[in-house]
CSV table of C-alpha atoms in Angstrom, one decimal:
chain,number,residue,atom,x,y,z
A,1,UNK,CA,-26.9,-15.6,-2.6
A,2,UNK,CA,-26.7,-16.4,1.1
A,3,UNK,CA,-27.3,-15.6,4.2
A,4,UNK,CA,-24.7,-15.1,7.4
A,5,UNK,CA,-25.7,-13.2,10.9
A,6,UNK,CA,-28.5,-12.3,9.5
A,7,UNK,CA,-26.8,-10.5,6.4
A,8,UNK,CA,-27.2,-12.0,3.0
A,9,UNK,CA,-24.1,-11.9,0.9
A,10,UNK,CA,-22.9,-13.0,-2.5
A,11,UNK,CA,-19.5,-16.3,-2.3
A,12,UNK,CA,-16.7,-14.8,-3.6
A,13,UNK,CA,-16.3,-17.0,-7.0
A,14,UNK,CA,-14.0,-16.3,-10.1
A,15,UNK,CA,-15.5,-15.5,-13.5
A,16,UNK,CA,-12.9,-14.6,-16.6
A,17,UNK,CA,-14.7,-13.3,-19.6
A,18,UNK,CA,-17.1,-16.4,-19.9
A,19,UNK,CA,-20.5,-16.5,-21.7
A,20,UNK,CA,-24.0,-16.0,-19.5
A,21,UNK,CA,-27.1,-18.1,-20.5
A,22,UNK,CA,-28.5,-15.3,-22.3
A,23,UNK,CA,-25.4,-14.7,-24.7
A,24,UNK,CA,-24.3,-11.7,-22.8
A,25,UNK,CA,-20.6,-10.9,-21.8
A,26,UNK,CA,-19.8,-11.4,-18.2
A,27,UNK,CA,-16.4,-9.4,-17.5
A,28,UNK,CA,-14.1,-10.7,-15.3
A,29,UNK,CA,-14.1,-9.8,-11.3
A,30,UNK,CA,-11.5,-8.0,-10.2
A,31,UNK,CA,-10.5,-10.8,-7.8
A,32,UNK,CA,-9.5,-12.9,-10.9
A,33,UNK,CA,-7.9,-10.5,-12.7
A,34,UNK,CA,-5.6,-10.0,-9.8
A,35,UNK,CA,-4.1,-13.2,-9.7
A,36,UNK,CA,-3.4,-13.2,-13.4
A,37,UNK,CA,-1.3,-10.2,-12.9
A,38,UNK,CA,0.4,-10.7,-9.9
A,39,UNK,CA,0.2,-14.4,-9.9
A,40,UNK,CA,-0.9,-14.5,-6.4
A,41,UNK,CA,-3.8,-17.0,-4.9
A,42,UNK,CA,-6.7,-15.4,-3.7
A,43,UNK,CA,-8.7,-17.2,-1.1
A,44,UNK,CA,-12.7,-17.3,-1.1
A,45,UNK,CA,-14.1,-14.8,2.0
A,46,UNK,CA,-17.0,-14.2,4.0
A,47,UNK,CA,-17.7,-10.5,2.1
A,48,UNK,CA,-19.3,-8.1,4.9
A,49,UNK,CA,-18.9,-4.5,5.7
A,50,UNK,CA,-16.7,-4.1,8.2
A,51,UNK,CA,-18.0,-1.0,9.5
A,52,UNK,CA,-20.0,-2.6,12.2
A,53,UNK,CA,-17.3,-4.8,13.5
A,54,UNK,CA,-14.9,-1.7,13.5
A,55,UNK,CA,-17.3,1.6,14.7
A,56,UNK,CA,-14.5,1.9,17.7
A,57,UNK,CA,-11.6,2.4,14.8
A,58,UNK,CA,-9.7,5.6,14.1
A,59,UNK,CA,-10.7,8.4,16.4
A,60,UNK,CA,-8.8,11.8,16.0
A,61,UNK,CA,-9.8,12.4,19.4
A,62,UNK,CA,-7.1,10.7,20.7
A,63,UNK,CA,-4.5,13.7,21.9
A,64,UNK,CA,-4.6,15.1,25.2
A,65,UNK,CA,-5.5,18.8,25.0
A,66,UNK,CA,-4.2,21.0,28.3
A,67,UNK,CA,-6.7,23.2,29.3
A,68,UNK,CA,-6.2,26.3,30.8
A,69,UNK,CA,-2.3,25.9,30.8
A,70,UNK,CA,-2.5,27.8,27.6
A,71,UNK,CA,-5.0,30.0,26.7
A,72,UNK,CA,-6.5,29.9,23.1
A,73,UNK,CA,-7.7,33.1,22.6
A,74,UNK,CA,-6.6,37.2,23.4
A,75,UNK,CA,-9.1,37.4,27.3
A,76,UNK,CA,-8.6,35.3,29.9
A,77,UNK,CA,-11.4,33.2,30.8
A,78,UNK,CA,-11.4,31.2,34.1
A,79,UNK,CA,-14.5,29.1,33.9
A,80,UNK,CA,-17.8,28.7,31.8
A,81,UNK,CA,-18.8,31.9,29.6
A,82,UNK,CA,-22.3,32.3,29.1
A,83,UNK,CA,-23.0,33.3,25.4
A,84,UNK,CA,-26.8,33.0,25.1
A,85,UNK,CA,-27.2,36.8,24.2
A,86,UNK,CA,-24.7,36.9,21.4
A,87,UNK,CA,-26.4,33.8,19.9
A,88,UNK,CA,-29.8,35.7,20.2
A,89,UNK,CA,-28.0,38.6,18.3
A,90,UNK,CA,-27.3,36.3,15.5
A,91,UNK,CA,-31.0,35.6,15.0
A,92,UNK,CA,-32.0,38.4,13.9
A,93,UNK,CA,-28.9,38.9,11.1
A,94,UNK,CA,-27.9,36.6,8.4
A,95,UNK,CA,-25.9,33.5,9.5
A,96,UNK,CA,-21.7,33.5,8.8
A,97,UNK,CA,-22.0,29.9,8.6
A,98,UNK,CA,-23.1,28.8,4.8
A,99,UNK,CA,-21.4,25.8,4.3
A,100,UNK,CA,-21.5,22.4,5.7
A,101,UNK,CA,-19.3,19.5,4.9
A,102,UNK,CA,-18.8,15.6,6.0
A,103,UNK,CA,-16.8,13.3,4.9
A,104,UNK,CA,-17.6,9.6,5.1
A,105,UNK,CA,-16.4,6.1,4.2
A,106,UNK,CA,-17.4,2.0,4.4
A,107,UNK,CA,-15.1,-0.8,4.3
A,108,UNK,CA,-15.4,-4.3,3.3
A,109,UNK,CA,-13.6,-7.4,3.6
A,110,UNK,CA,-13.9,-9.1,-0.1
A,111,UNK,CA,-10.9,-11.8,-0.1
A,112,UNK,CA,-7.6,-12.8,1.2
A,113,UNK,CA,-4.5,-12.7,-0.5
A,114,UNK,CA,-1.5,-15.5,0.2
A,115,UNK,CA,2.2,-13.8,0.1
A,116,UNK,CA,4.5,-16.0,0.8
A,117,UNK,CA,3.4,-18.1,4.1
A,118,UNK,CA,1.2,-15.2,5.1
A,119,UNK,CA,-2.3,-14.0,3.9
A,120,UNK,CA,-3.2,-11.1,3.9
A,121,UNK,CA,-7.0,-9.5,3.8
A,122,UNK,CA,-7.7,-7.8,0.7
A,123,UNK,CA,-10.1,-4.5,1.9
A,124,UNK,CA,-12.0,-2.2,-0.2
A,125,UNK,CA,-14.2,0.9,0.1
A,126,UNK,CA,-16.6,3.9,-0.6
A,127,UNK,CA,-15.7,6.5,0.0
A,128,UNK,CA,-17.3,10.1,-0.1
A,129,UNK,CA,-16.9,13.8,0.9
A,130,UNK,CA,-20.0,16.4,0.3
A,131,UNK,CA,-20.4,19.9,1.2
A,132,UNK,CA,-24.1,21.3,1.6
A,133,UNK,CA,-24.4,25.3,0.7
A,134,UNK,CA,-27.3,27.3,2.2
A,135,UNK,CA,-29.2,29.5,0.4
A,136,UNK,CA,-32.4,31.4,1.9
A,137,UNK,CA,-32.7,28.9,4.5
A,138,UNK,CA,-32.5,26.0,2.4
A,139,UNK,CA,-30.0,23.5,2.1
A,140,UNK,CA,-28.4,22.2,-1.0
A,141,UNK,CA,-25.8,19.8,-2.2
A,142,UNK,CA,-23.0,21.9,-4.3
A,143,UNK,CA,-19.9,19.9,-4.2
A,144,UNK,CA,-19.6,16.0,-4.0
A,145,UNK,CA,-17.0,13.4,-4.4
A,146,UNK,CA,-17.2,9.5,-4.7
A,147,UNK,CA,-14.6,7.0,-4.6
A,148,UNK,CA,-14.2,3.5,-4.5
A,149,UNK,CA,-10.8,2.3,-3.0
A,150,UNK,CA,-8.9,-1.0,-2.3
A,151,UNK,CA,-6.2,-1.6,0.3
A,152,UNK,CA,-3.4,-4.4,-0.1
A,153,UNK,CA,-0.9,-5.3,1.8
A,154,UNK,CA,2.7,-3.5,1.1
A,155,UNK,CA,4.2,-6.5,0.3
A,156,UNK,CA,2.4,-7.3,-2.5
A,157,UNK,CA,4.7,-5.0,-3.8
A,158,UNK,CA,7.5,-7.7,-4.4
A,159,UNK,CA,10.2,-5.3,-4.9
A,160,UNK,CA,10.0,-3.9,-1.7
A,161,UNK,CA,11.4,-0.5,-2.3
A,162,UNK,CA,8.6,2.0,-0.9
A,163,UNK,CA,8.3,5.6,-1.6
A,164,UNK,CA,7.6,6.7,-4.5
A,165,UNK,CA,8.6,3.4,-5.9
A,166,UNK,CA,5.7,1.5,-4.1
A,167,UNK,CA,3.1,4.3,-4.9
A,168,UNK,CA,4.2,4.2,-8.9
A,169,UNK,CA,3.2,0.1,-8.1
A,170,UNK,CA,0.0,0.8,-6.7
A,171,UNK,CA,-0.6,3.3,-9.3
A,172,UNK,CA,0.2,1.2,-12.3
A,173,UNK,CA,-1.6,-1.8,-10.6
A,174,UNK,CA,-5.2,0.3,-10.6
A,175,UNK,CA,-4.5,1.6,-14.5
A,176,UNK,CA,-4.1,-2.6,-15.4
A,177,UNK,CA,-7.4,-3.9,-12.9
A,178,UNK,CA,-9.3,-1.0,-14.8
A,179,UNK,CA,-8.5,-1.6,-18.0
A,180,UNK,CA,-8.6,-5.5,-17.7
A,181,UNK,CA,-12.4,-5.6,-15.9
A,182,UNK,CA,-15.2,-3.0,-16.2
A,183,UNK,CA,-17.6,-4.4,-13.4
A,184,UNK,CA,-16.4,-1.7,-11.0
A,185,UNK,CA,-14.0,1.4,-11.2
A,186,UNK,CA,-11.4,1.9,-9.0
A,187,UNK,CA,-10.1,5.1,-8.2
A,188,UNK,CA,-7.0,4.4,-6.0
A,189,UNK,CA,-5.3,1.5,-4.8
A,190,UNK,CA,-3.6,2.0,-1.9
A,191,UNK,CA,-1.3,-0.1,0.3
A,192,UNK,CA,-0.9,-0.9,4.6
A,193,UNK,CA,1.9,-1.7,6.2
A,194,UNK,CA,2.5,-5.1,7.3
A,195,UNK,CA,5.7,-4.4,9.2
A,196,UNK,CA,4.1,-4.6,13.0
A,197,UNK,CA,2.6,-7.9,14.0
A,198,UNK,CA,-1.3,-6.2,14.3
A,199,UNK,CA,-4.4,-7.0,13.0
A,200,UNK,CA,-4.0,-6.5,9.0
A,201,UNK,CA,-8.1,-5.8,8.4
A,202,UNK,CA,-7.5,-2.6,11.2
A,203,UNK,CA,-4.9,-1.7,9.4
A,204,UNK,CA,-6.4,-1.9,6.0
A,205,UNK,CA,-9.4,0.4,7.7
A,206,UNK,CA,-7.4,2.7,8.9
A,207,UNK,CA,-5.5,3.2,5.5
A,208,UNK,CA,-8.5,4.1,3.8
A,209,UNK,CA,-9.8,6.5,7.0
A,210,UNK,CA,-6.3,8.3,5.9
A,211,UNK,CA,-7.6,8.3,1.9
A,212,UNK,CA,-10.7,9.9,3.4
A,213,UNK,CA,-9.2,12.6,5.4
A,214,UNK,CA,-6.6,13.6,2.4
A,215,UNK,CA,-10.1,13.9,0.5
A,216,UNK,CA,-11.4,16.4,3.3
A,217,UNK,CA,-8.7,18.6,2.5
A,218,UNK,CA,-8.9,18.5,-1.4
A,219,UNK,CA,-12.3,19.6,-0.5
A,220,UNK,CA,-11.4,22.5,1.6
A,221,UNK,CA,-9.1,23.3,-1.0
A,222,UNK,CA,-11.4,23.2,-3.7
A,223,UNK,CA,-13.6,25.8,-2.3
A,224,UNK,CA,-10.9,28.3,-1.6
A,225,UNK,CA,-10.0,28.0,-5.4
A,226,UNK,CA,-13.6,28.7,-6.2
A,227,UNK,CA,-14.1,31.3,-3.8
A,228,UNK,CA,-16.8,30.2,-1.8
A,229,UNK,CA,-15.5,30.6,1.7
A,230,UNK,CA,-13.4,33.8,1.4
A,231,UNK,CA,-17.0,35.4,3.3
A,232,UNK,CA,-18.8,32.5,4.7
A,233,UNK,CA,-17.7,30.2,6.8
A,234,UNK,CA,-17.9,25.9,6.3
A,235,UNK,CA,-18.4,23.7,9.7
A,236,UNK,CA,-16.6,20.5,8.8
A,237,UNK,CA,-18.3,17.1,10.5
A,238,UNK,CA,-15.1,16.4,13.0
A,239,UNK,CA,-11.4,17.3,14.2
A,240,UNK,CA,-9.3,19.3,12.3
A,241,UNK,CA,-6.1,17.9,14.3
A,242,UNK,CA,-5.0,15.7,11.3
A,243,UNK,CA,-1.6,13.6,12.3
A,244,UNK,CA,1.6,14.8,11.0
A,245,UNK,CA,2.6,14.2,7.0
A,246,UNK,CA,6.6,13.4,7.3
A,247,UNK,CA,6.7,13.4,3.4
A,248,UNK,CA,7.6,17.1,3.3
A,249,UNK,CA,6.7,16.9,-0.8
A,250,UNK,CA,3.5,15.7,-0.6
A,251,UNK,CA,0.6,18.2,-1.0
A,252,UNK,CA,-1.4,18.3,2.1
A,253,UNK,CA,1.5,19.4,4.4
A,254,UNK,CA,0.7,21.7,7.1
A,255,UNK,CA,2.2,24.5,5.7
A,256,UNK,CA,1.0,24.1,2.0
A,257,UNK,CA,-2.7,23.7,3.2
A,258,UNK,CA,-3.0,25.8,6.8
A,259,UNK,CA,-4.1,29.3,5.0
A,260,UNK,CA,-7.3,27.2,3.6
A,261,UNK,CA,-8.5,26.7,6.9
A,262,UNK,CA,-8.8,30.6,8.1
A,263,UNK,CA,-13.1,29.8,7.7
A,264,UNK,CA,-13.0,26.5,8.8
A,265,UNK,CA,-14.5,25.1,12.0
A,266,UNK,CA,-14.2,21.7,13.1
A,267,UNK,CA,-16.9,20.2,15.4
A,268,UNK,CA,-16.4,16.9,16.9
A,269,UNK,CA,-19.4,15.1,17.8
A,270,UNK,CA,-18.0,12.6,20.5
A,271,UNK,CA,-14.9,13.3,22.2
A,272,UNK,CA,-13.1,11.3,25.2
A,273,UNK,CA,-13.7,14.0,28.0
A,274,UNK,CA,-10.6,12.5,30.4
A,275,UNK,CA,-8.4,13.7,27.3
A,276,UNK,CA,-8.6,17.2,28.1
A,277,UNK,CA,-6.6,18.6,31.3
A,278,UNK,CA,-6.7,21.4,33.7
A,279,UNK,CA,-3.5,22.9,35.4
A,280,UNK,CA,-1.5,20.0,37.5
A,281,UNK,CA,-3.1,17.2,34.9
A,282,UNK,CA,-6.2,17.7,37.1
A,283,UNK,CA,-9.2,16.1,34.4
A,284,UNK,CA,-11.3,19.1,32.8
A,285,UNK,CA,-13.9,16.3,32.2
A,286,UNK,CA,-16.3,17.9,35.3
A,287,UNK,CA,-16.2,21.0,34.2
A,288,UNK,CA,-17.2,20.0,30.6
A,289,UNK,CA,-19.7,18.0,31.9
A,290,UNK,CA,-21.6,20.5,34.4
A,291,UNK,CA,-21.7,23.5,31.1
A,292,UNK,CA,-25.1,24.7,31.0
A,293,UNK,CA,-27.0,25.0,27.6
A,294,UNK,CA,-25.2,28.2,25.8
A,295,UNK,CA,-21.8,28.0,27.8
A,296,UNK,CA,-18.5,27.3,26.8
A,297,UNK,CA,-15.2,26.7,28.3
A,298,UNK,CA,-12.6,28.8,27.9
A,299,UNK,CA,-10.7,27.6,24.5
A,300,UNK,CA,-7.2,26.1,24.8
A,301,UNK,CA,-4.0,26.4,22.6
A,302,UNK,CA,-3.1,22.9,21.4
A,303,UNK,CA,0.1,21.5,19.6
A,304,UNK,CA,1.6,18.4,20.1
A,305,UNK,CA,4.3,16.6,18.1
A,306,UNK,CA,2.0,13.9,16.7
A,307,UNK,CA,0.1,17.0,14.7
A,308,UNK,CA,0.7,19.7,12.6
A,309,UNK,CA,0.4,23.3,13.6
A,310,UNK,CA,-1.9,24.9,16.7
A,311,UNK,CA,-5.4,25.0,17.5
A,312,UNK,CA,-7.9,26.7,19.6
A,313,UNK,CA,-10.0,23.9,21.6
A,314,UNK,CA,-13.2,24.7,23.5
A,315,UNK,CA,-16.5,23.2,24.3
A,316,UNK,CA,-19.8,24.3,23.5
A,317,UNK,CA,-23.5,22.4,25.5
A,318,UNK,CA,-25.9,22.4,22.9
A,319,UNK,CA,-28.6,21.2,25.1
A,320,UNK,CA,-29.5,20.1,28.2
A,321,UNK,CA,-28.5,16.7,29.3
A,322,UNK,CA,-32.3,15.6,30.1
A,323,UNK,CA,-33.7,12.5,27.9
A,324,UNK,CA,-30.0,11.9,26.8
A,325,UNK,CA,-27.3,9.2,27.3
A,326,UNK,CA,-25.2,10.7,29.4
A,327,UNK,CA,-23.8,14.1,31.0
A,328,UNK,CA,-21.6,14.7,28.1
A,329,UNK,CA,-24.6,14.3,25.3
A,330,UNK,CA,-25.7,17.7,23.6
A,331,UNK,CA,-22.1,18.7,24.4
A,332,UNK,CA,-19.4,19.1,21.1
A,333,UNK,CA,-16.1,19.9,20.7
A,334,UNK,CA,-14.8,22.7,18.6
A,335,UNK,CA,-11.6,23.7,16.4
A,336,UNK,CA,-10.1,26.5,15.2
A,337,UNK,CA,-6.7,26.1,13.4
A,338,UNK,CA,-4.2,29.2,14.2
A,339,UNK,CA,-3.6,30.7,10.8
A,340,UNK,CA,-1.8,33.7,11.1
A,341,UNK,CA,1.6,34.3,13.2
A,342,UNK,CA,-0.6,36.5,16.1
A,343,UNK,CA,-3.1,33.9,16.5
A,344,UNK,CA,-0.5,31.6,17.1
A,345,UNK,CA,0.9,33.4,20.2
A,346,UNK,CA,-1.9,35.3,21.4
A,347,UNK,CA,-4.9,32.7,20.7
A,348,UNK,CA,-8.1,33.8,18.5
A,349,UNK,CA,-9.7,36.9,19.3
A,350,UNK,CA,-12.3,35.9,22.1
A,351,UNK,CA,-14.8,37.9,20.3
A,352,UNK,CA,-14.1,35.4,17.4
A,353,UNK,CA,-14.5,32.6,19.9
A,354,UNK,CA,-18.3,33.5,21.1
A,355,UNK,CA,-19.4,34.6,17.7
A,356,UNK,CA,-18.8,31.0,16.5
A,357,UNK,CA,-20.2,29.3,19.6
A,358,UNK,CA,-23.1,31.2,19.4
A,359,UNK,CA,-24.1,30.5,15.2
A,360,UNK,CA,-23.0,26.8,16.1
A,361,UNK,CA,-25.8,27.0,19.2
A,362,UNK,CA,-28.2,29.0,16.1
A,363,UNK,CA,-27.5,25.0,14.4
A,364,UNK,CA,-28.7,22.9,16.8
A,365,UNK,CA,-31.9,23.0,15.8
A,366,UNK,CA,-34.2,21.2,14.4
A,367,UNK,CA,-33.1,18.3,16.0
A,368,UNK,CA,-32.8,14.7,14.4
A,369,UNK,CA,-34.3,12.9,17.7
A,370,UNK,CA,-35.7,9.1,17.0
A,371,UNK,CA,-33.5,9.6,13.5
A,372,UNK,CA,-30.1,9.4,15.3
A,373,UNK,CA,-28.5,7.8,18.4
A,374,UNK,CA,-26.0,11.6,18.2
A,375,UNK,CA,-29.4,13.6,18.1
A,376,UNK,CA,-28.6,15.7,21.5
A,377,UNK,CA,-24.9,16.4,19.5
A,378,UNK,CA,-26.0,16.8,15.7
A,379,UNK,CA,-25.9,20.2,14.2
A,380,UNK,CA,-29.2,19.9,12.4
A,381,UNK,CA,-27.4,21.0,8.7
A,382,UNK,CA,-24.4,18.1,9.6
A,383,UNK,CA,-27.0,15.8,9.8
A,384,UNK,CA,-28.6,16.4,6.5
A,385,UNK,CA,-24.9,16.4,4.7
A,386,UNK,CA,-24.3,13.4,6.4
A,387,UNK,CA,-27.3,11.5,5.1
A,388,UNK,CA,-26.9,13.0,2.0
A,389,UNK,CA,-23.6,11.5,1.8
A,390,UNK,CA,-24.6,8.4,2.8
A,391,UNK,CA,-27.4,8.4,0.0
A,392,UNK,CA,-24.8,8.2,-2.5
A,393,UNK,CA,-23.4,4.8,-1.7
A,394,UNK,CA,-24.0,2.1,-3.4
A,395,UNK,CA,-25.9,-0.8,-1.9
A,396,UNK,CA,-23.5,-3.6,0.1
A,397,UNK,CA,-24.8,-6.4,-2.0
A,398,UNK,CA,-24.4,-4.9,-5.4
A,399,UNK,CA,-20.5,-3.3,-3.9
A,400,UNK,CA,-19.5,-6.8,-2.5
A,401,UNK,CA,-20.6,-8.4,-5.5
A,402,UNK,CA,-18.7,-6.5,-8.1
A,403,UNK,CA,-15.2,-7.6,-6.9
């Protein structure tokens, strides 16, 4: 083992099936098993997680939402709307919201790959989704998945065909590194593209981000099978405004998957206030920024070409922005998708709109101060499904060192 910046790592090294001092089997890494089926040189790599290097990667916040040009919901609403009483109301009955989920995922560089004159990184990762059910004021884990990932490049895919022909590549590749080494499992290989002269380890990132979001879903979707949110509701850690699928067969389409989301609310924790626009392209960012504690702006109809299907947008101030980081700290971003044919012309009911601002404001507290650099925009129960998630991982040396 050794040590690098202060993190201490494991040399990538080759082992095939050879015989440890105590007479015990050591199977082979993955690493070597890979260049005995695709006959491809694998180069030794400084293994790290990449998270650190990367926390600015893949932001769904990244679409310009056009306030007040289009009102999200049935009453118009020309400024902040004070809901403090309505979340008061909500004390004293039992909370809609009884579901909490977060997906997560770390990345990690573990070796380079040589095609042709180019190399390519080879990046692998955990990756998790949870939901967190409350019952009598206590929170418990009810549904988890866990899965460990590798990206490659496309073209190690030597025919070159892509669709379903490079996915059936991928596929078979993961079925032959399973059954030829049994030091880790890998539930999906997946590929980036190397078309557009960019940096390959983003790319490989940002490929398993995508495996991550199609996991949200099958979560969403899993619970709507089982019944569990055909009452309650679920907040789900982060945007709902997932980027178009062109594949019109594949199974997460808009269309296939928007009547899961009818109790779903997404709450973003950091959002780029400049994004968000009043009448003229005037910035909304000021009037985001001066919300008192139990206000929120009006909510916005959003749709844009880059995503599928229309939202209601609005923000919410959890708290006030004393002893924070800045004016936009205790502040969070909802979402709302537009399920049925009405809301999508007329906006959610504005009733709707309060009753979830005011059981998000019944979340904010306890707060996770000294725990979290997010504490002023943490919804208390997020922040226990997050950690809960992030309990399941295994430990970077012991994931580095199984490839």
């Amino acid at each position: 083992m050794m040590r690098r910046n202060g993190e201490y790592y494991f040399p990538y090294r080759t082992v095939s099936g050879e015989t440890g001092k105590q007479g015990e089997y050591i199977y082979p890494s993955l690493i070597s098993e890979l260049e005995n089926i695709t006959g491809r040189k694998c180069f030794d790599t400084f293994r790290r997680c990449l998270d650190r290097e990367r926390n600015e990667l893949v932001e769904y916040d990244s679409f310009d939402h056009q306030f007040m040009r289009e009102q999200g919901e049935t009453e118009r609403i020309d400024g902040p709307r004070d809901i403090s009483e309505r979340a008061t109301d909500w004390l004293q009955r039992e909370p809609a919201i009884k579901f909490f989920m977060d997906g997560s995922r770390r990345t990690y560089k573990i070796a380079d790959l040589q095609i042709g004159s180019q190399v390519f990184p080879i990046i692998a990762g955990q990756v998790g989704v949870a939901v967190c059910r409350r019952d009598n004021k206590h929170l418990f884990p009810c549904e988890t998945m866990m899965h460990v990932v590798v990206a490659f490049p496309d073209k190690l895919d030597s025919e070159g065909k892509g669709g379903k022909q490079e996915k059936a590549f991928f596929a078979n590749l993961a079925n032959q590194l399973n059954s030829r080494q049994n030091r880790i499992k890998i539930d999906s290989v997946l590929s980036y593209s190397t078309m557009a002269n960019e940096n390959f380890e983003d790319k490989g990132i940002a490929r398993i981000q995508d495996y991550m979001i199609e996991r949200e879903k099958e979560m969403v979707q899993r619970l709507v099978k089982e019944n569990l949110i055909t009452q309650s509701y679920v907040v789900k850690d982060g945007s709902l405004e997932y980027s178009k699928i062109s594949n019109k067969d594949d199974p997460f389409t808009f269309n296939r998957i928007r009547s899961n989301y009818r109790r779903v609310i997404g709450v973003s924790k950091s959002f780029n206030p400049e994004l968000a626009k009043l009448k003229n392209n005037r910035s909304a960012a000021g009037l985001i920024a001066n919300l008192k504690p139990f206000e929120r702006t009006p909510a916005a109809m959003y749709q844009t070409d880059r995503v599928d299907g229309k939202f209601a947008v609005w923000y919410i101030r959890l708290r006030t922005a004393r002893k924070t980081r800045g004016p936009f700290d205790g502040i969070v971003k909802v979402e709302k998708v537009l399920v049925s044919e009405h809301e999508e012309e007329y906006g959610l009911e504005t009733r709707e709109v309060d009753n979830i601002s005011a059981w998000l404001m019944n979340e904010r507290n306890p707060v996770c101060y000294g725990k979290d650099d997010r504490w002023a925009n943490h919804l208390y129960p997020i922040y226990l499904t997050e950690s809960y998630i992030k309990s399941q991982y295994m430990g970077t040396l012991r994931f580095i060192n199984s490839f």
